[in-house]
Short mmCIF file of C-alpha atoms in Angstrom, two decimals:
data_model
loop_
_atom_site.label_atom_id
_atom_site.label_comp_id
_atom_site.label_asym_id
_atom_site.label_seq_id
_atom_site.Cartn_x
_atom_site.Cartn_y
_atom_site.Cartn_z
CA MET A 284 -80.29 -24.93 -74.70
CA ASN A 285 -82.58 -22.05 -75.57
CA ASP A 286 -81.70 -18.66 -74.16
CA LEU A 287 -83.39 -17.82 -70.89
CA GLU A 288 -85.97 -15.05 -71.02
CA VAL A 289 -86.11 -12.11 -68.64
CA ARG A 290 -89.74 -13.03 -67.91
CA GLN A 291 -88.70 -16.52 -66.78
CA LEU A 292 -86.06 -15.10 -64.45
CA ARG A 293 -88.45 -12.57 -62.93
CA TYR A 294 -91.00 -15.30 -62.26
CA PHE A 295 -88.36 -17.59 -60.79
CA VAL A 296 -86.94 -14.89 -58.49
CA ALA A 297 -90.42 -14.05 -57.19
CA VAL A 298 -91.09 -17.69 -56.26
CA ALA A 299 -87.57 -18.13 -54.84
CA GLU A 300 -87.92 -15.09 -52.60
CA GLU A 301 -91.48 -15.81 -51.47
CA LEU A 302 -91.09 -19.63 -51.32
CA HIS A 303 -94.82 -19.72 -51.99
CA PHE A 304 -96.42 -19.87 -55.43
CA GLY A 305 -99.57 -18.06 -54.34
CA ARG A 306 -97.73 -15.11 -52.78
CA ALA A 307 -95.37 -14.95 -55.75
CA ALA A 308 -98.33 -14.83 -58.14
CA ASP A 309 -99.91 -12.01 -56.14
CA ARG A 310 -96.61 -10.13 -56.18
CA LEU A 311 -96.38 -10.51 -59.95
CA GLY A 312 -100.03 -9.59 -60.49
CA MET A 313 -100.90 -12.85 -62.22
CA ALA A 314 -102.76 -16.12 -61.62
CA GLN A 315 -100.94 -19.02 -60.02
CA PRO A 316 -101.41 -21.71 -62.72
CA PRO A 317 -99.45 -19.89 -65.48
CA LEU A 318 -96.72 -19.10 -62.96
CA SER A 319 -96.43 -22.76 -62.01
CA ARG A 320 -96.34 -23.76 -65.70
CA THR A 321 -93.55 -21.27 -66.38
CA ILE A 322 -91.43 -22.61 -63.51
CA ARG A 323 -91.94 -26.21 -64.64
CA GLY A 324 -90.99 -25.19 -68.17
CA LEU A 325 -87.87 -23.49 -66.87
CA GLU A 326 -86.87 -26.64 -65.00
CA ARG A 327 -87.37 -28.74 -68.14
CA GLN A 328 -85.35 -26.25 -70.18
CA LEU A 329 -82.45 -26.34 -67.71
CA GLY A 330 -82.74 -30.04 -66.99
CA VAL A 331 -82.62 -29.50 -63.22
CA THR A 332 -85.05 -29.25 -60.32
CA LEU A 333 -85.14 -25.73 -58.89
CA PHE A 334 -87.67 -26.23 -56.10
CA GLU A 335 -88.54 -29.04 -53.72
CA ARG A 336 -92.33 -28.93 -53.46
CA THR A 337 -94.43 -30.55 -50.74
CA THR A 338 -97.95 -29.87 -49.52
CA ARG A 339 -96.40 -27.93 -46.64
CA GLN A 340 -93.57 -25.93 -48.12
CA VAL A 341 -91.51 -24.88 -51.12
CA LYS A 342 -87.71 -25.00 -50.79
CA LEU A 343 -84.89 -24.11 -53.14
CA THR A 344 -82.61 -26.89 -54.30
CA ARG A 345 -78.88 -26.33 -54.63
CA ALA A 346 -79.43 -25.60 -58.33
CA GLY A 347 -82.17 -23.14 -57.38
CA GLU A 348 -79.88 -21.33 -54.94
CA VAL A 349 -77.25 -20.89 -57.65
CA LEU A 350 -79.79 -19.67 -60.19
CA LEU A 351 -81.29 -17.21 -57.68
CA ARG A 352 -77.91 -15.59 -57.09
CA ASP A 353 -77.13 -15.27 -60.78
CA ALA A 354 -80.70 -14.39 -61.80
CA ARG A 355 -80.70 -11.41 -59.44
CA THR A 356 -77.45 -10.21 -60.98
CA ALA A 357 -78.81 -10.69 -64.50
CA LEU A 358 -82.04 -8.84 -63.76
CA GLU A 359 -80.10 -5.99 -62.18
CA ALA A 360 -77.98 -5.78 -65.33
CA VAL A 361 -81.05 -5.72 -67.61
CA THR A 362 -82.70 -3.00 -65.52
CA ALA A 363 -79.49 -0.98 -65.42
CA ALA A 364 -79.00 -1.32 -69.18
CA ALA A 365 -82.45 0.12 -69.82
CA HIS A 366 -81.96 3.01 -67.42
CA ARG A 367 -78.50 3.84 -68.76
CA ALA A 368 -79.67 3.71 -72.36
CA GLN A 369 -82.53 6.08 -71.56
CA HIS A 370 -80.14 8.40 -69.74
CA ALA A 371 -77.55 8.30 -72.54
CA GLY A 372 -80.23 9.15 -75.09
CA SER A 373 -81.40 12.19 -73.18
CA ALA A 374 -81.23 15.50 -75.01
CA SER A 375 -79.64 17.04 -71.89
CA PRO A 376 -77.28 14.45 -70.33
CA ARG A 377 -76.37 14.94 -66.69
CA LEU A 378 -74.13 13.33 -64.11
CA ARG A 379 -76.42 11.68 -61.56
CA VAL A 380 -74.87 11.75 -58.09
CA ALA A 381 -76.49 9.46 -55.50
CA LEU A 382 -76.21 10.31 -51.81
CA LYS A 383 -78.07 10.54 -48.52
CA ALA A 384 -78.79 14.14 -47.63
CA ASP A 385 -76.16 15.51 -45.21
CA ILE A 386 -74.01 12.37 -45.51
CA ASP A 387 -71.21 13.92 -47.54
CA GLY A 388 -68.70 14.81 -44.85
CA GLY A 389 -69.42 18.47 -45.61
CA LEU A 390 -67.45 18.07 -48.85
CA LEU A 391 -70.16 18.09 -51.52
CA PRO A 392 -70.20 21.85 -52.29
CA GLN A 393 -66.42 21.91 -52.74
CA ILE A 394 -66.48 18.70 -54.80
CA LEU A 395 -69.13 20.13 -57.12
CA ASP A 396 -67.18 23.38 -57.50
CA ALA A 397 -63.98 21.51 -58.39
CA TYR A 398 -65.83 19.11 -60.69
CA GLY A 399 -67.46 22.00 -62.53
CA THR A 400 -64.07 23.29 -63.67
CA ASP A 401 -63.23 20.04 -65.49
CA PRO A 402 -63.77 20.13 -69.28
CA ALA A 403 -65.43 16.70 -69.09
CA ALA A 404 -68.02 17.81 -66.53
CA LEU A 405 -71.74 17.44 -67.19
CA PRO A 406 -74.38 19.32 -65.20
CA PRO A 407 -74.81 17.41 -61.90
CA GLU A 408 -78.13 16.04 -60.72
CA LEU A 409 -78.44 14.91 -57.09
CA VAL A 410 -80.24 11.59 -56.57
CA LEU A 411 -81.26 11.59 -52.91
CA GLY A 412 -82.04 8.35 -51.10
CA GLY A 413 -82.00 6.70 -47.72
CA PHE A 414 -79.07 5.18 -45.84
CA GLY A 415 -77.62 2.36 -47.89
CA ASP A 416 -79.66 3.03 -51.05
CA GLN A 417 -76.72 4.35 -53.08
CA PRO A 418 -75.05 1.05 -54.14
CA GLN A 419 -78.29 -0.29 -55.60
CA ALA A 420 -78.96 3.01 -57.38
CA LEU A 421 -75.60 2.56 -59.13
CA ARG A 422 -76.28 -1.08 -59.99
CA ASP A 423 -79.78 -0.25 -61.27
CA GLY A 424 -78.47 2.47 -63.57
CA LEU A 425 -80.33 5.19 -61.67
CA ALA A 426 -77.10 7.00 -60.74
CA ASP A 427 -73.65 7.38 -62.31
CA VAL A 428 -71.57 8.00 -59.20
CA ALA A 429 -72.29 8.05 -55.47
CA LEU A 430 -71.10 9.33 -52.11
CA MET A 431 -71.80 6.72 -49.46
CA LEU A 432 -70.68 5.31 -46.15
CA ARG A 433 -68.71 2.08 -45.88
CA PRO A 434 -69.16 -0.78 -45.26
CA VAL A 435 -71.73 -1.46 -47.97
CA ASP A 436 -72.63 -4.15 -50.46
CA ASP A 437 -70.20 -3.14 -53.21
CA ARG A 438 -70.93 -5.89 -55.76
CA GLY A 439 -70.09 -4.61 -59.23
CA LEU A 440 -68.75 -1.31 -57.94
CA ASP A 441 -65.38 0.39 -57.66
CA SER A 442 -64.75 2.96 -54.96
CA GLU A 443 -62.18 5.23 -53.36
CA PRO A 444 -62.19 6.24 -49.68
CA LEU A 445 -62.45 9.97 -49.08
CA LEU A 446 -62.40 10.49 -45.33
CA THR A 447 -62.77 8.51 -42.14
CA GLU A 448 -64.36 10.06 -39.08
CA PRO A 449 -65.69 9.08 -35.65
CA VAL A 450 -69.33 8.18 -35.14
CA LEU A 451 -70.98 9.88 -32.15
CA VAL A 452 -74.16 9.07 -30.32
CA ALA A 453 -76.76 11.83 -30.36
CA MET A 454 -79.04 11.82 -27.32
CA ALA A 455 -81.37 14.17 -25.52
CA ALA A 456 -79.48 16.82 -23.59
CA THR A 457 -81.58 15.80 -20.58
CA ASP A 458 -80.46 12.17 -20.76
CA PRO A 459 -78.42 11.27 -17.64
CA LEU A 460 -75.69 9.89 -19.91
CA ALA A 461 -75.19 13.37 -21.38
CA ALA A 462 -73.40 14.33 -18.16
CA ARG A 463 -70.57 11.98 -19.10
CA THR A 464 -67.79 12.85 -21.55
CA ARG A 465 -67.32 9.36 -23.06
CA LEU A 466 -69.50 6.28 -23.31
CA CYS A 467 -69.38 2.68 -24.46
CA LEU A 468 -72.11 0.74 -26.23
CA ALA A 469 -73.11 -1.08 -23.04
CA ASP A 470 -74.00 2.28 -21.48
CA LEU A 471 -76.75 2.68 -24.09
CA ALA A 472 -78.74 -0.33 -22.85
CA GLY A 473 -82.47 0.37 -22.86
CA ARG A 474 -82.24 2.96 -25.61
CA ASN A 475 -83.32 2.40 -29.20
CA LEU A 476 -82.10 3.59 -32.59
CA PRO A 477 -84.40 5.15 -35.22
CA ASN A 478 -85.19 1.74 -36.74
CA GLY A 479 -86.14 0.29 -33.36
CA ALA A 480 -82.96 -1.73 -32.87
CA PRO A 481 -81.30 -1.71 -29.43
CA ALA A 482 -78.59 0.95 -29.32
CA ASP A 483 -76.23 -1.33 -27.37
CA ASP A 484 -76.37 -4.06 -30.02
CA GLY A 485 -72.87 -4.27 -31.48
CA GLN A 486 -74.25 -5.67 -34.74
CA THR A 487 -76.08 -2.43 -35.55
CA ALA A 488 -73.56 -0.01 -34.09
CA PRO A 489 -71.29 0.40 -37.16
CA SER A 490 -74.11 1.90 -39.23
CA PRO A 491 -74.83 5.55 -38.47
CA SER A 492 -78.44 4.84 -39.43
CA GLY A 493 -78.62 2.18 -36.77
CA GLY A 494 -78.79 -0.83 -39.02
CA GLY A 495 -80.52 0.42 -42.14
CA GLY A 496 -83.67 2.45 -42.51
CA THR A 497 -85.03 5.08 -40.19
CA GLY A 498 -88.20 3.38 -38.98
CA GLN A 499 -90.49 6.03 -37.55
CA ALA A 500 -88.49 8.97 -38.95
CA SER A 501 -87.82 9.66 -42.61
CA ASN A 502 -85.17 12.40 -42.46
CA LEU A 503 -82.58 13.91 -40.15
CA SER A 504 -84.85 16.71 -38.99
CA GLU A 505 -87.43 14.19 -37.80
CA ILE A 506 -84.75 12.00 -36.25
CA PHE A 507 -83.29 14.88 -34.25
CA SER A 508 -86.75 15.95 -33.12
CA LEU A 509 -87.28 12.46 -31.70
CA VAL A 510 -83.81 12.50 -30.14
CA GLU A 511 -84.63 15.77 -28.34
CA THR A 512 -87.71 14.17 -26.75
CA GLY A 513 -85.67 11.22 -25.51
CA SER A 514 -87.59 8.76 -27.70
CA ILE A 515 -84.47 7.49 -29.49
CA VAL A 516 -80.73 7.92 -29.78
CA PHE A 517 -78.92 8.18 -33.11
CA PHE A 518 -75.43 7.26 -34.35
CA ALA A 519 -74.18 10.25 -36.36
CA PRO A 520 -70.88 10.80 -38.19
CA ALA A 521 -68.92 13.67 -36.62
CA SER A 522 -69.52 15.85 -39.69
CA VAL A 523 -73.29 15.46 -39.27
CA ALA A 524 -72.98 16.40 -35.61
CA ARG A 525 -71.01 19.55 -36.49
CA ARG A 526 -73.60 20.65 -39.02
CA ASN A 527 -76.55 20.02 -36.73
CA PRO A 528 -75.92 21.74 -33.38
CA ARG A 529 -79.16 21.72 -31.38
CA PRO A 530 -79.62 22.88 -27.79
CA GLY A 531 -81.72 19.82 -27.01
CA VAL A 532 -79.22 17.31 -28.40
CA ALA A 533 -75.93 16.16 -26.84
CA TYR A 534 -73.27 14.38 -28.89
CA ARG A 535 -70.91 12.03 -27.11
CA PRO A 536 -68.10 9.74 -28.36
CA VAL A 537 -68.60 6.00 -27.91
CA SER A 538 -65.32 4.17 -27.33
CA ASP A 539 -66.29 0.89 -29.02
CA LEU A 540 -68.29 2.38 -31.90
CA PRO A 541 -66.31 1.94 -35.16
CA ASN A 542 -65.38 4.92 -37.29
CA CYS A 543 -67.22 5.38 -40.58
CA THR A 544 -65.64 5.99 -43.98
CA LEU A 545 -67.12 8.17 -46.68
CA ALA A 546 -66.32 6.86 -50.16
CA VAL A 547 -66.99 7.82 -53.76
CA ALA A 548 -68.23 4.85 -55.80
CA TRP A 549 -69.15 4.08 -59.41
CA PRO A 550 -70.05 1.01 -61.53
CA GLN A 551 -67.05 -1.08 -62.53
CA GLU A 552 -68.02 -0.88 -66.20
CA ALA A 553 -68.29 2.93 -66.17
CA ARG A 554 -66.34 4.61 -68.97
CA SER A 555 -67.81 8.10 -68.67
CA PRO A 556 -65.33 11.00 -68.68
CA ALA A 557 -67.77 12.87 -66.44
CA VAL A 558 -67.67 10.09 -63.84
CA ALA A 559 -63.86 10.13 -63.94
CA ALA A 560 -63.89 13.91 -63.52
CA PHE A 561 -66.17 13.68 -60.47
CA VAL A 562 -64.01 10.98 -58.87
CA ARG A 563 -60.86 13.08 -59.43
CA ALA A 564 -62.53 16.13 -57.90
CA ALA A 565 -63.81 14.17 -54.90
CA CYS A 566 -60.41 12.63 -54.20
CA ALA A 567 -58.62 15.98 -54.55
CA ILE A 568 -61.00 17.80 -52.21
CA ALA A 569 -60.86 14.99 -49.66
CA ALA A 570 -57.06 14.95 -49.76
CA ALA A 571 -56.94 18.69 -49.10
CA HIS A 572 -59.46 18.32 -46.27
CA ASN A 573 -57.50 15.49 -44.66
CA ALA A 574 -54.23 17.40 -44.98
CA GLN A 575 -55.69 20.36 -43.09
CA GLY A 576 -56.84 18.10 -40.26
CA ASP A 577 -60.15 18.39 -38.48
CA THR A 578 -59.64 20.39 -35.32
CA ARG A 579 -63.36 21.16 -35.04
CA MET A 580 -64.03 17.70 -33.64
CA GLN A 581 -62.80 18.80 -30.22
CA SER A 582 -65.42 21.55 -29.96
CA THR A 583 -68.18 19.15 -31.07
CA THR A 584 -67.59 16.76 -28.18
CA ALA A 585 -66.66 19.32 -25.55
#
């Protein structure tokens, strides 16, 4: 069997995700006939049928489902290899740290200070992204290490937990619920999260972003501005609440909202001394923080 080409896998994944040859061709910026020929050639090369084609629909076969899973992994690896090679060949190598702004448990400055004292340290470069973007940045080779909230898709990654903290609901200070000292998810019926999801939906509650993405708001400042107007509510880790006191926003604990865990993560194949130095620094700072205890939480929810 001839080796598969990256081009074949990219074409296959596009068709498998779109389940429509025309849309896949548009996505790839090519005409449909050569795309169809490539997929037929791939099926002949593998000796299996990847798609069931009718005049009404295109469906993946069992073989196609298996190839889609592995093709995505292979394409991620190829992309990551290119990015990591480019980074390694840079005249001024840096340690790229992926995170969502303000989602660091308040630990990032101390971690960077401790990391900077390690002989293996490289100059850090912050790679900012949205909620949940950090694991893919690691897999794509766009970052070397990350601070991120669990649970996440951690395929191909190793991680260490740093701290676990409550998640509060941020709401307008004028909201009638703000008069109460403790809530449950059912109390939030009729209110929406930044991405438009119902706030009382238990499936979205564990994510401080409200289920991924921020919909009509792109950063915390915009989110809190919308919260103040009563347009939305927002699930915020306690550390975010402490660092963003606003007269127009009330933070309240939600009894059935799971805690969130901040973790440091890195690719499983990482062998960089700088990555190891950052992980050591992050774990040491978090351990000291946890040993001191967090008495400020009481004042946040008072």
